[in-house]
Short mmCIF file of C-alpha atoms in Angstrom, two decimals:
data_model
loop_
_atom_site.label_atom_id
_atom_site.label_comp_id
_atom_site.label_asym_id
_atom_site.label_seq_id
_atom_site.Cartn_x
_atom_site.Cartn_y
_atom_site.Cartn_z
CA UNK A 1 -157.85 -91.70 97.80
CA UNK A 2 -156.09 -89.03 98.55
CA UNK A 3 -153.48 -89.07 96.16
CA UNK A 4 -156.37 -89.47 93.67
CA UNK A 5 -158.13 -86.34 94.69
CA UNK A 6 -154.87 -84.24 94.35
CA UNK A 7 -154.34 -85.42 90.67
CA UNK A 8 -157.95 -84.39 89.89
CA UNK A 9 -157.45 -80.66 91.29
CA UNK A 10 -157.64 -77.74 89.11
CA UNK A 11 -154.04 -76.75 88.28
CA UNK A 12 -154.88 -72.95 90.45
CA UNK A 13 -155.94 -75.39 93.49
CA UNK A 14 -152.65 -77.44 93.40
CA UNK A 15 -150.76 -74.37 92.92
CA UNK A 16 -152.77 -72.69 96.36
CA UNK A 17 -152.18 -76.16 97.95
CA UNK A 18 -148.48 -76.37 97.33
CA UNK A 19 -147.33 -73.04 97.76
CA UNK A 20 -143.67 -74.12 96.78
CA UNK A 21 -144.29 -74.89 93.41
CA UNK A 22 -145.28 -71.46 92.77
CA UNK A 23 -142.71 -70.18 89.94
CA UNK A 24 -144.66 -67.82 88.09
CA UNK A 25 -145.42 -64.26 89.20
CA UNK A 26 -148.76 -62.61 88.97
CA UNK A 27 -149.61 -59.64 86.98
CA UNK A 28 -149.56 -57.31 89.98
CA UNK A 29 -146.24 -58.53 90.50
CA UNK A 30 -144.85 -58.05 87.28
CA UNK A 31 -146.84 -54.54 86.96
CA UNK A 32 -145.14 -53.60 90.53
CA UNK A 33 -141.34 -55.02 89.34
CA UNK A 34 -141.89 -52.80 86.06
CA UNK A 35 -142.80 -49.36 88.31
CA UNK A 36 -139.63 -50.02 90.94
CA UNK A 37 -137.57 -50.31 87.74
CA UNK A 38 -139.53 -47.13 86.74
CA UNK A 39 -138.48 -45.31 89.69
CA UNK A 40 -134.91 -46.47 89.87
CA UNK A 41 -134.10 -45.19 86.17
CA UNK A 42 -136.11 -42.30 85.59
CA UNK A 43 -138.37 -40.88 88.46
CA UNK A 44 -134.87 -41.28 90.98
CA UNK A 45 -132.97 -39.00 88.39
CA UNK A 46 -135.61 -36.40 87.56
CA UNK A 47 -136.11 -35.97 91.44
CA UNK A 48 -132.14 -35.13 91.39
CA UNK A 49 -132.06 -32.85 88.72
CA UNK A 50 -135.40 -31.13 90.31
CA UNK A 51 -133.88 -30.86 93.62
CA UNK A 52 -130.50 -29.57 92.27
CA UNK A 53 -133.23 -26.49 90.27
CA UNK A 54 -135.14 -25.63 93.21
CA UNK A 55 -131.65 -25.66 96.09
CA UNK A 56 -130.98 -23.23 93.50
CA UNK A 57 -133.71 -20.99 94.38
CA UNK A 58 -133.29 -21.59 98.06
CA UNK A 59 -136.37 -24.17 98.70
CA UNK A 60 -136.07 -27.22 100.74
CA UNK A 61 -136.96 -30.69 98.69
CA UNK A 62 -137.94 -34.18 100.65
CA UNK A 63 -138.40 -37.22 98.65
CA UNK A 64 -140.66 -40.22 99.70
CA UNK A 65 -140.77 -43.69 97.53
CA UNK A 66 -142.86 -46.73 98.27
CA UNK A 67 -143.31 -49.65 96.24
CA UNK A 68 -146.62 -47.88 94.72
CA UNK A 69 -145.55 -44.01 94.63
CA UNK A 70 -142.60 -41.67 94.43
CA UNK A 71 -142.81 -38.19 95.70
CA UNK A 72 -141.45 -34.91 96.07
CA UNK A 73 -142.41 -32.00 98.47
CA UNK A 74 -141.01 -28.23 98.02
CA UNK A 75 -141.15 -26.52 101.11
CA UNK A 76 -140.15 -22.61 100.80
CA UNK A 77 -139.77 -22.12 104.52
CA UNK A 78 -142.44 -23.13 106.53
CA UNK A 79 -144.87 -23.39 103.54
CA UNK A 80 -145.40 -26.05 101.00
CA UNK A 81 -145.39 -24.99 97.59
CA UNK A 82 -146.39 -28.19 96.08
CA UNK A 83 -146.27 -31.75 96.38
CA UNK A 84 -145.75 -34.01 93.64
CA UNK A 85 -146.51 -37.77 92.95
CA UNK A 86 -145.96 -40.56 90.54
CA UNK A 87 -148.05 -43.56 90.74
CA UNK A 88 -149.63 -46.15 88.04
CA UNK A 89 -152.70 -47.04 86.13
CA UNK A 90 -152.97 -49.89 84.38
CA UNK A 91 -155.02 -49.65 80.98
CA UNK A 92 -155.64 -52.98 79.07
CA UNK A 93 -153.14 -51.83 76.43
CA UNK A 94 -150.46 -50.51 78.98
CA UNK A 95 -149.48 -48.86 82.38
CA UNK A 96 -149.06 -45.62 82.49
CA UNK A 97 -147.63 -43.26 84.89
CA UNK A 98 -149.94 -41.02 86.84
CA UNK A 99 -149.18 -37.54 88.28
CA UNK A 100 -150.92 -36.80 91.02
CA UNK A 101 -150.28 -32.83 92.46
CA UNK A 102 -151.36 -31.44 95.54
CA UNK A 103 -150.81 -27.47 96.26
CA UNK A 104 -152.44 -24.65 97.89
CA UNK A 105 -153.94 -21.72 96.50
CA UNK A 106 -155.49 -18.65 98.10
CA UNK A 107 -152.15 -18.13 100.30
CA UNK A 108 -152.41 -21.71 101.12
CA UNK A 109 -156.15 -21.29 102.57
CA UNK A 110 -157.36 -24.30 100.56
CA UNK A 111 -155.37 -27.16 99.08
CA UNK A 112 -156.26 -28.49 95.53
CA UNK A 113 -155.48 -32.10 94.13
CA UNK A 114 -154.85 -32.66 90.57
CA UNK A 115 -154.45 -35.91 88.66
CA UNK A 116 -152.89 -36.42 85.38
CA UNK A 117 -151.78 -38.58 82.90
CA UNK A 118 -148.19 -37.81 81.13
CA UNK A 119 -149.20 -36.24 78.24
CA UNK A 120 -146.88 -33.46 77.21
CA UNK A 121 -145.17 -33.21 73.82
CA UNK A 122 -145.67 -36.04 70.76
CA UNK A 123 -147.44 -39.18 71.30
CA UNK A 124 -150.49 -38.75 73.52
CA UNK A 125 -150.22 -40.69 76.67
CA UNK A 126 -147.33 -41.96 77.55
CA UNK A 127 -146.37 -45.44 79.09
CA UNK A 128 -143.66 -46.52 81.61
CA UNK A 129 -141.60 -47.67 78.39
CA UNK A 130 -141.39 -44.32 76.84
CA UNK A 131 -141.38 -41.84 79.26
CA UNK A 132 -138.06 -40.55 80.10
CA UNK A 133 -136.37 -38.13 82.51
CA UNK A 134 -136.87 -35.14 80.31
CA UNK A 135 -140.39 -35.97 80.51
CA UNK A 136 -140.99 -36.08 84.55
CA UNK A 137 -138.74 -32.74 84.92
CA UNK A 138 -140.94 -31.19 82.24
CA UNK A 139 -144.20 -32.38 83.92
CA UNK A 140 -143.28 -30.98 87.56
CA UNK A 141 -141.85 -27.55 86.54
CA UNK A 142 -145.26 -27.15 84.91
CA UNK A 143 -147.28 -28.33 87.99
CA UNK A 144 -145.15 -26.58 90.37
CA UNK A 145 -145.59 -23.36 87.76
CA UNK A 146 -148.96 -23.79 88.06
CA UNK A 147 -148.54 -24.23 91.82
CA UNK A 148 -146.71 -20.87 92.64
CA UNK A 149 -149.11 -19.05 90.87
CA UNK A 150 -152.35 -20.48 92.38
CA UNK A 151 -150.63 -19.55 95.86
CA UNK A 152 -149.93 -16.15 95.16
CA UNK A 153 -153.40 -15.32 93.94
CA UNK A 154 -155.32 -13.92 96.70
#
């Protein structure tokens, strides 16, 4: 009876059952395979050629990468002058990288969090696919632009 009973399963319950016989991956999975090859090819580079911009200018860069974000923090001595994240969202047409920027303003009395999609330049939003280096180098020089002179205000 038993043997009966396992051929009359729902294909999801034999696939639970016999854990094995899993071969394909889910869409989180897939999504999370597609943002580590993300990382690896363009976020890893643009983080280079942003540290080698700001060593120029004497600030201090730290870079932290999980499977679900990549960061950068610019530290100009003791103070941090922004920090800067990529993550995901996944719309039903796509997944798209997310900026997410925190930074200080008021002579760092209060910090601010921003959250933005890559949008700079031709072609509305852009997706994983087709955004490039260029692009992420583009978006932080803005943010941290944006950052320096939010923390000079006063």
């Amino acid at each position: 009876m038993t043997e009966d009973r396992q051929r009359t399963q729902p294909n999801w319950r034999m696939r639970f059952v016999n854990g094995a016989a899993r071969t394909q991956s889910t869409r989180a999975e897939q999504e999370e395979a597609r943002f580590i090859a993300f990382i690896a090819t363009v976020v890893r580079p643009a983080f280079s050629e942003i540290t080698r911009r700001l060593a120029e200018r004497g600030r201090t860069v730290s870079v932290q990468e999980t499977r679900a974000a990549c960061g950068i923090s610019v530290m100009n001595g003791t103070t941090e002058e922004i920090g800067f994240r990529i993550t995901t969202q996944t719309l039903p047409s796509a997944i798209v990288p997310e900026i997410e920027i925190r930074m200080h303003e008021r002579r760092g009395l209060r910090i601010v969090r921003k959250t933005a999609l890559f949008r700079r330049g031709p072609g509305g939003v852009k997706t994983l696919d087709n955004t490039t280096i260029e692009d992420v180098v583009t978006e932080f020089l803005a943010g941290y632009e944006d950052a320096l002179a939010r923390l000079e205000k006063g």
